[in-house]
mmCIF file of C-alpha atoms in Angstrom:
data_model
loop_
_atom_site.group_PDB
_atom_site.id
_atom_site.type_symbol
_atom_site.label_atom_id
_atom_site.label_comp_id
_atom_site.label_asym_id
_atom_site.label_seq_id
_atom_site.Cartn_x
_atom_site.Cartn_y
_atom_site.Cartn_z
ATOM 1 C CA MET S 1 0.000 0.000 0.000
ATOM 2 C CA PRO S 2 1.462 3.434 -0.953
ATOM 3 C CA ASN S 3 2.188 5.892 1.820
ATOM 4 C CA LEU S 4 0.668 9.363 1.915
ATOM 5 C CA SER S 5 3.693 11.126 0.379
ATOM 6 C CA GLN S 6 3.607 8.786 -2.648
ATOM 7 C CA VAL S 7 -0.087 9.511 -3.130
ATOM 8 C CA VAL S 8 0.482 13.280 -2.911
ATOM 9 C CA ILE S 9 3.381 13.147 -5.408
ATOM 10 C CA THR S 10 1.283 11.075 -7.821
ATOM 11 C CA PHE S 11 -1.630 13.523 -7.524
ATOM 12 C CA VAL S 12 0.619 16.538 -8.154
ATOM 13 C CA ASN S 13 2.161 14.855 -11.208
ATOM 14 C CA MET S 14 -1.310 14.114 -12.591
ATOM 15 C CA ALA S 15 -2.406 17.747 -12.094
ATOM 16 C CA GLU S 16 0.484 19.201 -14.158
ATOM 17 C CA PRO S 17 0.268 18.243 -17.831
ATOM 18 C CA SER S 18 3.399 17.071 -19.585
ATOM 19 C CA ILE S 19 4.703 20.095 -21.489
ATOM 20 C CA TYR S 20 6.826 19.555 -24.609
ATOM 21 C CA ASP S 21 8.293 23.081 -24.597
ATOM 22 C CA GLU S 22 7.771 26.665 -23.426
ATOM 23 C CA ILE S 23 7.381 29.170 -26.266
ATOM 24 C CA GLU S 24 7.245 32.976 -26.150
ATOM 25 C CA LEU S 25 4.063 34.521 -27.567
ATOM 26 C CA GLU S 26 6.007 36.472 -30.201
ATOM 27 C CA ASP S 27 7.268 33.156 -31.632
ATOM 28 C CA LEU S 28 3.707 32.001 -32.387
ATOM 29 C CA THR S 29 1.860 32.996 -35.565
ATOM 30 C CA TYR S 30 -1.327 35.004 -35.022
ATOM 31 C CA HIS S 31 -4.210 34.593 -37.477
ATOM 32 C CA PRO S 32 -6.512 37.632 -37.034
ATOM 33 C CA ALA S 33 -9.379 36.180 -39.094
ATOM 34 C CA THR S 34 -9.729 33.225 -36.713
ATOM 35 C CA THR S 35 -8.099 34.827 -33.610
ATOM 36 C CA LEU S 36 -5.949 31.709 -33.390
ATOM 37 C CA TYR S 37 -2.286 31.447 -32.453
ATOM 38 C CA THR S 38 -0.340 28.540 -33.978
ATOM 39 C CA TYR S 39 3.135 27.070 -33.667
ATOM 40 C CA PRO S 40 4.667 24.134 -35.615
ATOM 41 C CA CYS S 41 4.472 20.761 -33.879
ATOM 42 C CA PRO S 42 7.121 18.072 -34.473
ATOM 43 C CA CYS S 43 4.368 15.752 -35.751
ATOM 44 C CA GLY S 44 3.832 18.075 -38.740
ATOM 45 C CA ASP S 45 0.615 19.715 -37.510
ATOM 46 C CA GLN S 46 0.304 22.935 -35.478
ATOM 47 C CA PHE S 47 -0.131 23.672 -31.777
ATOM 48 C CA GLU S 48 -3.205 25.891 -31.399
ATOM 49 C CA ILE S 49 -4.598 28.284 -28.796
ATOM 50 C CA THR S 50 -7.220 30.982 -29.235
ATOM 51 C CA LEU S 51 -6.824 34.610 -28.291
ATOM 52 C CA GLN S 52 -9.816 34.271 -25.972
ATOM 53 C CA ASP S 53 -8.188 31.315 -24.189
ATOM 54 C CA LEU S 54 -5.090 33.449 -23.583
ATOM 55 C CA ARG S 55 -7.240 36.332 -22.323
ATOM 56 C CA ASP S 56 -8.954 33.874 -19.968
ATOM 57 C CA GLY S 57 -5.555 32.960 -18.495
ATOM 58 C CA GLU S 58 -5.062 29.670 -20.346
ATOM 59 C CA GLU S 59 -1.435 29.146 -21.324
ATOM 60 C CA ILE S 60 -1.390 25.608 -22.753
ATOM 61 C CA ALA S 61 -1.554 25.199 -26.534
ATOM 62 C CA VAL S 62 -2.364 21.718 -27.795
ATOM 63 C CA CYS S 63 -1.725 19.907 -31.039
ATOM 64 C CA PRO S 64 -4.967 18.474 -32.465
ATOM 65 C CA SER S 65 -3.086 15.554 -34.102
ATOM 66 C CA CYS S 66 -0.926 14.254 -31.247
ATOM 67 C CA SER S 67 -0.644 14.423 -27.469
ATOM 68 C CA LEU S 68 1.992 17.179 -27.300
ATOM 69 C CA MET S 69 1.358 20.478 -25.512
ATOM 70 C CA ILE S 70 3.358 23.680 -25.164
ATOM 71 C CA ARG S 71 3.207 26.425 -22.550
ATOM 72 C CA VAL S 72 2.820 29.908 -24.048
ATOM 73 C CA ILE S 73 4.854 32.494 -22.165
ATOM 74 C CA PHE S 74 3.194 35.911 -22.292
ATOM 75 C CA GLU S 75 2.004 38.941 -20.373
ATOM 76 C CA PRO S 76 -1.645 39.999 -20.800
ATOM 77 C CA GLU S 77 -0.509 43.359 -22.186
ATOM 78 C CA ASP S 78 1.259 41.458 -25.025
ATOM 79 C CA LEU S 79 -2.121 40.388 -26.446
ATOM 80 C CA PRO S 80 -3.850 42.348 -29.221
ATOM 81 C CA ALA S 81 -6.299 44.969 -27.973
ATOM 82 C CA GLU S 82 -9.902 43.896 -27.770
ATOM 83 C CA GLU S 83 -12.012 45.303 -30.558
ATOM 84 C CA PRO S 84 -15.097 47.253 -29.481
ATOM 85 C CA PRO S 85 -18.394 45.458 -30.146
ATOM 86 C CA MET S 86 -19.939 46.230 -33.493
ATOM 87 C CA GLU S 87 -22.817 48.711 -33.345
ATOM 88 C CA GLU S 88 -26.188 47.478 -34.431
ATOM 89 C CA SER S 89 -27.808 49.286 -37.307
ATOM 90 C CA LYS S 90 -29.778 52.285 -36.039
ATOM 91 C CA GLY S 91 -32.172 52.257 -38.991
ATOM 92 C CA ALA S 92 -35.430 50.349 -39.235
ATOM 93 C CA ALA S 93 -35.257 46.767 -40.418
ATOM 94 C CA VAL S 94 -36.363 46.131 -43.993
ATOM 95 C CA VAL S 95 -38.787 43.247 -44.295
ATOM 96 C CA ALA S 96 -39.325 41.634 -47.700
ATOM 97 C CA ALA S 97 -42.896 40.689 -48.451
#
């Protein structure tokens, strides 16, 4: 039977995902149309993380094709500024009959 310290160490190891590498935000490619950051994965695909995930404090980018993950190193002020919400049209709606 494992002792308490072995159980705690196992739990801590399970809580921290296995990170392939730590990459600075400026080394990722930003795609404004999709608000997605990407970085080449050794498997040939791309690690991906959304701008919103980064704004929400997420820092782990995952590869959709394999199990690898990277930690994105950034400061919140490094992220692109949030765009103001689009204004709704102030005119009356046109209804086709």
